mmCIF file of C-alpha atoms in Angstrom:
data_model
loop_
_atom_site.group_PDB
_atom_site.id
_atom_site.type_symbol
_atom_site.label_atom_id
_atom_site.label_comp_id
_atom_site.label_asym_id
_atom_site.label_seq_id
_atom_site.Cartn_x
_atom_site.Cartn_y
_atom_site.Cartn_z
ATOM 1 C CA UNK A 1365 9.531 -8.453 22.248
ATOM 2 C CA UNK A 1366 12.035 -10.405 20.229
ATOM 3 C CA UNK A 1367 15.721 -9.903 20.457
ATOM 4 C CA UNK A 1368 17.472 -7.472 17.729
ATOM 5 C CA UNK A 1369 19.138 -10.573 16.318
ATOM 6 C CA UNK A 1370 15.839 -12.343 15.697
ATOM 7 C CA UNK A 1371 15.014 -8.569 14.341
ATOM 8 C CA UNK A 1372 17.384 -8.881 11.534
ATOM 9 C CA UNK A 1373 17.853 -13.009 10.885
ATOM 10 C CA UNK A 1374 13.390 -11.766 9.720
ATOM 11 C CA UNK A 1375 14.483 -8.762 7.946
ATOM 12 C CA UNK A 1376 16.773 -10.717 5.744
ATOM 13 C CA UNK A 1377 14.930 -13.729 5.514
ATOM 14 C CA UNK A 1378 12.599 -10.908 3.911
ATOM 15 C CA UNK A 1379 15.306 -8.805 1.836
ATOM 16 C CA UNK A 1380 16.000 -12.661 0.010
ATOM 17 C CA UNK A 1381 12.257 -13.618 -0.307
ATOM 18 C CA UNK A 1382 12.249 -10.281 -2.902
ATOM 19 C CA UNK A 1383 14.704 -11.757 -4.618
ATOM 20 C CA UNK A 1384 13.629 -15.421 -4.715
ATOM 21 C CA UNK A 1385 10.245 -15.219 -4.943
ATOM 22 C CA UNK A 1386 9.731 -18.335 -2.271
ATOM 23 C CA UNK A 1387 7.214 -16.877 -0.216
ATOM 24 C CA UNK A 1388 8.634 -17.408 3.763
ATOM 25 C CA UNK A 1389 6.996 -18.956 6.242
ATOM 26 C CA UNK A 1390 4.408 -17.665 8.862
ATOM 27 C CA UNK A 1391 6.643 -14.893 10.986
ATOM 28 C CA UNK A 1392 3.806 -15.982 13.117
ATOM 29 C CA UNK A 1393 3.782 -19.513 13.614
ATOM 30 C CA UNK A 1394 7.765 -18.919 14.170
ATOM 31 C CA UNK A 1395 7.463 -16.624 16.882
ATOM 32 C CA UNK A 1396 4.074 -16.518 18.827
ATOM 33 C CA UNK A 1397 4.983 -13.841 21.180
ATOM 34 C CA UNK A 1398 6.086 -11.581 18.394
ATOM 35 C CA UNK A 1399 4.305 -7.638 18.688
ATOM 36 C CA UNK A 1400 2.795 -5.236 16.172
ATOM 37 C CA UNK A 1401 6.269 -2.681 17.511
ATOM 38 C CA UNK A 1402 8.388 -6.222 16.701
ATOM 39 C CA UNK A 1403 7.298 -5.941 12.977
ATOM 40 C CA UNK A 1404 7.277 -2.576 12.544
ATOM 41 C CA UNK A 1405 11.404 -2.907 13.883
ATOM 42 C CA UNK A 1406 11.096 -5.408 11.351
ATOM 43 C CA UNK A 1407 9.981 -3.230 8.453
ATOM 44 C CA UNK A 1408 12.358 -0.374 9.104
ATOM 45 C CA UNK A 1409 15.562 -2.728 9.071
ATOM 46 C CA UNK A 1410 13.610 -4.037 5.932
ATOM 47 C CA UNK A 1411 14.184 -0.597 4.380
ATOM 48 C CA UNK A 1412 17.633 0.377 5.806
ATOM 49 C CA UNK A 1413 18.280 -3.012 3.650
ATOM 50 C CA UNK A 1414 16.817 -2.104 0.834
ATOM 51 C CA UNK A 1415 17.831 1.913 1.299
ATOM 52 C CA UNK A 1416 21.618 0.461 1.488
ATOM 53 C CA UNK A 1417 21.143 -1.239 -2.011
ATOM 54 C CA UNK A 1418 20.543 2.210 -3.328
ATOM 55 C CA UNK A 1419 16.840 2.336 -3.496
ATOM 56 C CA UNK A 1420 14.932 5.146 -2.415
ATOM 57 C CA UNK A 1421 11.903 6.364 -0.461
ATOM 58 C CA UNK A 1422 9.935 7.955 -2.318
ATOM 59 C CA UNK A 1423 6.301 7.674 0.232
ATOM 60 C CA UNK A 1424 4.389 5.738 2.341
ATOM 61 C CA UNK A 1425 1.195 2.836 1.823
ATOM 62 C CA UNK A 1426 -1.337 2.733 4.035
ATOM 63 C CA UNK A 1427 -3.828 -0.844 4.624
ATOM 64 C CA UNK A 1428 -6.371 -2.595 5.925
ATOM 65 C CA UNK A 1429 -8.389 1.701 6.120
ATOM 66 C CA UNK A 1430 -11.351 0.530 4.725
ATOM 67 C CA UNK A 1431 -14.136 -2.478 6.374
ATOM 68 C CA UNK A 1432 -13.825 -4.048 2.483
ATOM 69 C CA UNK A 1433 -10.398 -4.540 3.139
ATOM 70 C CA UNK A 1434 -10.604 -5.672 6.773
ATOM 71 C CA UNK A 1435 -13.278 -7.826 5.607
ATOM 72 C CA UNK A 1436 -11.349 -9.294 3.307
ATOM 73 C CA UNK A 1437 -8.097 -9.960 5.533
ATOM 74 C CA UNK A 1438 -9.747 -10.729 8.432
ATOM 75 C CA UNK A 1439 -7.547 -7.870 9.991
ATOM 76 C CA UNK A 1440 -9.433 -4.761 11.941
ATOM 77 C CA UNK A 1441 -6.334 -1.906 12.270
ATOM 78 C CA UNK A 1442 -4.413 -0.179 9.760
ATOM 79 C CA UNK A 1443 -0.544 -0.715 8.818
ATOM 80 C CA UNK A 1444 1.353 0.636 6.978
ATOM 81 C CA UNK A 1445 4.552 0.388 4.582
ATOM 82 C CA UNK A 1446 7.316 2.315 2.167
ATOM 83 C CA UNK A 1447 7.089 3.048 -1.340
ATOM 84 C CA UNK A 1448 10.397 3.026 -3.097
ATOM 85 C CA UNK A 1449 11.068 5.258 -6.629
ATOM 86 C CA UNK A 1450 11.145 1.415 -7.955
ATOM 87 C CA UNK A 1451 7.511 0.451 -6.708
ATOM 88 C CA UNK A 1452 5.841 4.161 -8.973
ATOM 89 C CA UNK A 1453 4.362 2.813 -12.060
ATOM 90 C CA UNK A 1454 2.560 4.779 -14.895
ATOM 91 C CA UNK A 1455 -0.619 3.754 -15.978
ATOM 92 C CA UNK A 1456 -0.107 1.158 -19.308
ATOM 93 C CA UNK A 1457 2.311 -0.347 -17.677
ATOM 94 C CA UNK A 1458 3.158 -3.794 -18.557
ATOM 95 C CA UNK A 1459 4.308 -6.075 -15.461
ATOM 96 C CA UNK A 1460 5.459 -9.389 -15.370
ATOM 97 C CA UNK A 1461 3.543 -11.637 -12.839
ATOM 98 C CA UNK A 1462 5.803 -13.992 -12.329
ATOM 99 C CA UNK A 1463 7.451 -11.606 -10.711
ATOM 100 C CA UNK A 1464 5.002 -11.069 -7.731
ATOM 101 C CA UNK A 1465 3.680 -13.612 -4.891
ATOM 102 C CA UNK A 1466 0.203 -14.166 -4.709
ATOM 103 C CA UNK A 1467 -0.643 -10.351 -6.778
ATOM 104 C CA UNK A 1468 -3.942 -8.719 -6.008
ATOM 105 C CA UNK A 1469 -4.496 -5.760 -7.521
ATOM 106 C CA UNK A 1470 -6.546 -2.436 -5.600
ATOM 107 C CA UNK A 1471 -8.228 0.845 -6.224
ATOM 108 C CA UNK A 1472 -7.211 3.545 -4.722
ATOM 109 C CA UNK A 1473 -6.152 7.197 -4.355
ATOM 110 C CA UNK A 1474 -3.402 8.800 -4.101
ATOM 111 C CA UNK A 1475 -1.594 12.175 -2.357
ATOM 112 C CA UNK A 1476 0.729 14.244 -3.359
ATOM 113 C CA UNK A 1477 3.001 16.001 -0.272
ATOM 114 C CA UNK A 1478 3.200 19.624 -1.211
ATOM 115 C CA UNK A 1479 4.343 20.468 2.327
ATOM 116 C CA UNK A 1480 5.706 18.047 5.052
ATOM 117 C CA UNK A 1481 3.165 16.612 7.214
ATOM 118 C CA UNK A 1482 4.024 15.222 10.628
ATOM 119 C CA UNK A 1483 1.834 14.369 14.107
ATOM 120 C CA UNK A 1484 1.119 14.130 16.562
ATOM 121 C CA UNK A 1485 -2.735 15.423 16.100
ATOM 122 C CA UNK A 1486 -2.349 16.430 12.664
ATOM 123 C CA UNK A 1487 -5.737 16.691 11.323
ATOM 124 C CA UNK A 1488 -7.339 15.842 8.183
ATOM 125 C CA UNK A 1489 -7.709 19.698 7.195
ATOM 126 C CA UNK A 1490 -4.260 19.256 7.792
ATOM 127 C CA UNK A 1491 -3.683 17.237 5.003
ATOM 128 C CA UNK A 1492 -6.439 19.404 2.913
ATOM 129 C CA UNK A 1493 -3.420 22.408 3.217
ATOM 130 C CA UNK A 1494 -0.148 19.860 2.682
ATOM 131 C CA UNK A 1495 -1.570 18.410 -0.382
ATOM 132 C CA UNK A 1496 -0.307 19.587 -3.746
ATOM 133 C CA UNK A 1497 -3.079 16.758 -5.602
ATOM 134 C CA UNK A 1498 -5.618 13.830 -5.744
ATOM 135 C CA UNK A 1499 -4.778 11.146 -8.366
ATOM 136 C CA UNK A 1500 -6.203 7.867 -9.105
ATOM 137 C CA UNK A 1501 -3.578 4.837 -8.760
ATOM 138 C CA UNK A 1502 -3.613 1.017 -8.090
ATOM 139 C CA UNK A 1503 -1.806 -0.807 -5.657
ATOM 140 C CA UNK A 1504 -0.151 -4.285 -7.183
ATOM 141 C CA UNK A 1505 -0.128 -6.532 -3.528
ATOM 142 C CA UNK A 1506 2.965 -8.094 -3.323
ATOM 143 C CA UNK A 1507 3.602 -11.772 -0.579
ATOM 144 C CA UNK A 1508 6.899 -12.316 1.034
ATOM 145 C CA UNK A 1509 4.992 -14.327 4.032
ATOM 146 C CA UNK A 1510 2.560 -17.316 3.475
ATOM 147 C CA UNK A 1511 -0.770 -16.284 3.157
ATOM 148 C CA UNK A 1512 -3.053 -18.992 4.275
ATOM 149 C CA UNK A 1513 -3.082 -17.906 9.022
ATOM 150 C CA UNK A 1514 -1.485 -14.427 7.760
ATOM 151 C CA UNK A 1515 -2.440 -11.385 10.847
ATOM 152 C CA UNK A 1516 -1.625 -8.147 11.414
ATOM 153 C CA UNK A 1517 1.870 -8.645 12.668
ATOM 154 C CA UNK A 1518 2.965 -10.805 9.817
ATOM 155 C CA UNK A 1519 1.484 -7.943 6.866
ATOM 156 C CA UNK A 1520 3.309 -4.900 9.014
ATOM 157 C CA UNK A 1521 6.858 -6.982 8.554
ATOM 158 C CA UNK A 1522 6.033 -7.347 4.685
ATOM 159 C CA UNK A 1523 6.018 -3.540 4.318
ATOM 160 C CA UNK A 1524 2.112 -4.161 4.110
ATOM 161 C CA UNK A 1525 2.192 -5.934 1.104
ATOM 162 C CA UNK A 1526 3.475 -3.463 -1.286
ATOM 163 C CA UNK A 1527 4.367 -4.181 -4.870
ATOM 164 C CA UNK A 1528 3.465 -1.332 -6.828
ATOM 165 C CA UNK A 1529 2.107 0.921 -7.590
ATOM 166 C CA UNK A 1530 0.137 2.356 -10.531
ATOM 167 C CA UNK A 1531 -0.570 5.777 -11.366
ATOM 168 C CA UNK A 1532 -2.763 7.446 -14.082
ATOM 169 C CA UNK A 1533 -5.865 9.787 -14.566
ATOM 170 C CA UNK A 1534 -6.726 13.651 -14.000
ATOM 171 C CA UNK A 1535 -5.077 14.640 -11.113
ATOM 172 C CA UNK A 1536 -6.810 17.674 -8.928
ATOM 173 C CA UNK A 1537 -6.581 20.012 -6.232
ATOM 174 C CA UNK A 1538 -7.751 18.020 -3.193
ATOM 175 C CA UNK A 1539 -10.909 21.149 -2.697
ATOM 176 C CA UNK A 1540 -11.425 20.759 -6.682
ATOM 177 C CA UNK A 1541 -13.592 17.643 -5.274
ATOM 178 C CA UNK A 1542 -15.034 16.322 -2.615
ATOM 179 C CA UNK A 1543 -12.983 12.782 -2.119
ATOM 180 C CA UNK A 1544 -15.280 10.784 -0.419
ATOM 181 C CA UNK A 1545 -17.586 10.268 -3.043
ATOM 182 C CA UNK A 1546 -14.571 9.952 -5.619
ATOM 183 C CA UNK A 1547 -15.434 6.765 -7.400
ATOM 184 C CA UNK A 1548 -13.873 3.678 -9.841
ATOM 185 C CA UNK A 1549 -15.047 0.487 -11.336
ATOM 186 C CA UNK A 1550 -12.944 -2.042 -11.758
ATOM 187 C CA UNK A 1551 -11.947 -4.536 -14.520
ATOM 188 C CA UNK A 1552 -10.261 -7.569 -15.094
ATOM 189 C CA UNK A 1553 -10.212 -8.272 -19.076
ATOM 190 C CA UNK A 1554 -13.459 -5.966 -19.729
ATOM 191 C CA UNK A 1555 -15.198 -7.690 -17.051
ATOM 192 C CA UNK A 1556 -16.342 -5.665 -13.698
ATOM 193 C CA UNK A 1557 -15.121 -6.944 -10.494
ATOM 194 C CA UNK A 1558 -15.587 -4.052 -8.089
ATOM 195 C CA UNK A 1559 -16.766 -0.861 -7.066
ATOM 196 C CA UNK A 1560 -16.443 1.735 -4.613
ATOM 197 C CA UNK A 1561 -16.141 5.543 -3.421
ATOM 198 C CA UNK A 1562 -13.297 6.132 -1.759
ATOM 199 C CA UNK A 1563 -15.121 7.422 1.401
ATOM 200 C CA UNK A 1564 -15.177 3.842 2.269
ATOM 201 C CA UNK A 1565 -11.993 4.901 3.871
ATOM 202 C CA UNK A 1566 -12.244 6.252 7.236
ATOM 203 C CA UNK A 1567 -15.389 7.667 5.886
ATOM 204 C CA UNK A 1568 -12.453 9.978 3.750
ATOM 205 C CA UNK A 1569 -8.952 9.306 2.230
ATOM 206 C CA UNK A 1570 -7.839 12.199 4.003
ATOM 207 C CA UNK A 1571 -8.007 10.311 7.192
ATOM 208 C CA UNK A 1572 -5.591 7.692 6.502
ATOM 209 C CA UNK A 1573 -3.376 10.014 5.605
ATOM 210 C CA UNK A 1574 -3.490 11.858 9.485
ATOM 211 C CA UNK A 1575 -4.063 8.621 10.715
ATOM 212 C CA UNK A 1576 -0.486 7.019 9.243
ATOM 213 C CA UNK A 1577 0.597 11.279 10.492
ATOM 214 C CA UNK A 1578 -0.154 10.438 13.801
ATOM 215 C CA UNK A 1579 1.502 6.568 13.605
ATOM 216 C CA UNK A 1580 4.796 8.070 11.783
ATOM 217 C CA UNK A 1581 4.647 10.135 15.398
ATOM 218 C CA UNK A 1582 5.133 7.426 17.724
ATOM 219 C CA UNK A 1583 8.003 6.103 15.357
ATOM 220 C CA UNK A 1584 9.861 9.905 15.848
ATOM 221 C CA UNK A 1585 9.467 9.929 11.876
ATOM 222 C CA UNK A 1586 7.128 11.651 9.775
ATOM 223 C CA UNK A 1587 5.486 12.034 5.750
ATOM 224 C CA UNK A 1588 7.851 14.420 3.806
ATOM 225 C CA UNK A 1589 6.820 17.066 0.860
ATOM 226 C CA UNK A 1590 7.448 15.574 -2.234
ATOM 227 C CA UNK A 1591 5.961 12.037 -1.257
ATOM 228 C CA UNK A 1592 3.321 9.924 -2.962
ATOM 229 C CA UNK A 1593 1.393 8.667 -0.510
ATOM 230 C CA UNK A 1594 -1.333 5.804 -1.261
ATOM 231 C CA UNK A 1595 -4.565 6.006 0.734
ATOM 232 C CA UNK A 1596 -5.702 2.749 1.537
ATOM 233 C CA UNK A 1597 -8.317 0.558 -0.661
ATOM 234 C CA UNK A 1598 -12.112 0.808 -1.341
ATOM 235 C CA UNK A 1599 -12.620 -2.181 -2.715
ATOM 236 C CA UNK A 1600 -11.692 -5.669 -1.611
ATOM 237 C CA UNK A 1601 -8.294 -6.710 -3.459
ATOM 238 C CA UNK A 1602 -9.088 -8.379 -7.150
ATOM 239 C CA UNK A 1603 -7.195 -11.585 -7.817
ATOM 240 C CA UNK A 1604 -4.824 -11.207 -10.944
ATOM 241 C CA UNK A 1605 -3.357 -13.892 -13.385
ATOM 242 C CA UNK A 1606 -0.623 -14.262 -16.310
ATOM 243 C CA UNK A 1607 -2.300 -12.841 -19.115
ATOM 244 C CA UNK A 1608 -5.187 -10.173 -17.068
ATOM 245 C CA UNK A 1609 -5.485 -6.593 -18.968
ATOM 246 C CA UNK A 1610 -6.555 -4.469 -15.899
ATOM 247 C CA UNK A 1611 -8.730 -1.390 -15.952
ATOM 248 C CA UNK A 1612 -10.345 1.001 -13.596
ATOM 249 C CA UNK A 1613 -12.271 3.643 -13.980
ATOM 250 C CA UNK A 1614 -12.940 6.746 -11.921
ATOM 251 C CA UNK A 1615 -14.905 8.313 -14.125
ATOM 252 C CA UNK A 1616 -14.366 12.033 -13.997
ATOM 253 C CA UNK A 1617 -10.806 11.266 -13.030
ATOM 254 C CA UNK A 1618 -9.730 9.605 -15.950
ATOM 255 C CA UNK A 1619 -8.605 5.866 -16.889
ATOM 256 C CA UNK A 1620 -5.714 3.270 -14.887
ATOM 257 C CA UNK A 1621 -4.397 0.397 -16.512
ATOM 258 C CA UNK A 1622 -1.982 -2.320 -16.030
ATOM 259 C CA UNK A 1623 -1.483 -5.620 -18.238
ATOM 260 C CA UNK A 1624 0.067 -8.969 -16.667
ATOM 261 C CA UNK A 1625 1.822 -11.328 -18.813
#
């Protein structure tokens, strides 16, 4: 495992990379013995650095929960990161393309919690009981670390590649629909690029939230009431470029849009 000085240096490097927009070299190339626990230690310190700058945690994201995303990244286990309040945008938002490194868009469902969740032993039924509503969302991925050759260790350290999320559509109570069959069609500039069903996320996106609560328990942490949880993408990430418009049609759950300028 890495010593505390090295973990601090990496966290500070990533804080600076978010400002400079210059991705840093692969961590695993520079620290071959770096572990998953090291990467969560980096992420935790990075989070603390940002909180010290005045940012407030609004929720968590879960990544790499579907076969589509695992195949796209070559990483076979889920991960998680934090969502700050300034990362949550409304549908129709206009985003500065140059503010992101290697931006890509994913289709997800987000869970708004009305009561806390804490593992171990958290189940899908606990998640459904603790959820106020589920709402369509897009995640815009960002990269503070070089893309080529990334491992789970690099991704976790990079706050699970979280950029921002765009929320819209029609919120629903978790018992109003079978969440597995919530689907979406993802368009870029009027052309359809990806389709998927939320059941691709661990058979039910609520399972991803249960996984997160149990994973956080190992770090003596949990999910608070009021948090917004991105449950994981059920499509492959779609690359976006300057001038692109993004449109996600969730059928009965409405649409989410954003544009990059």
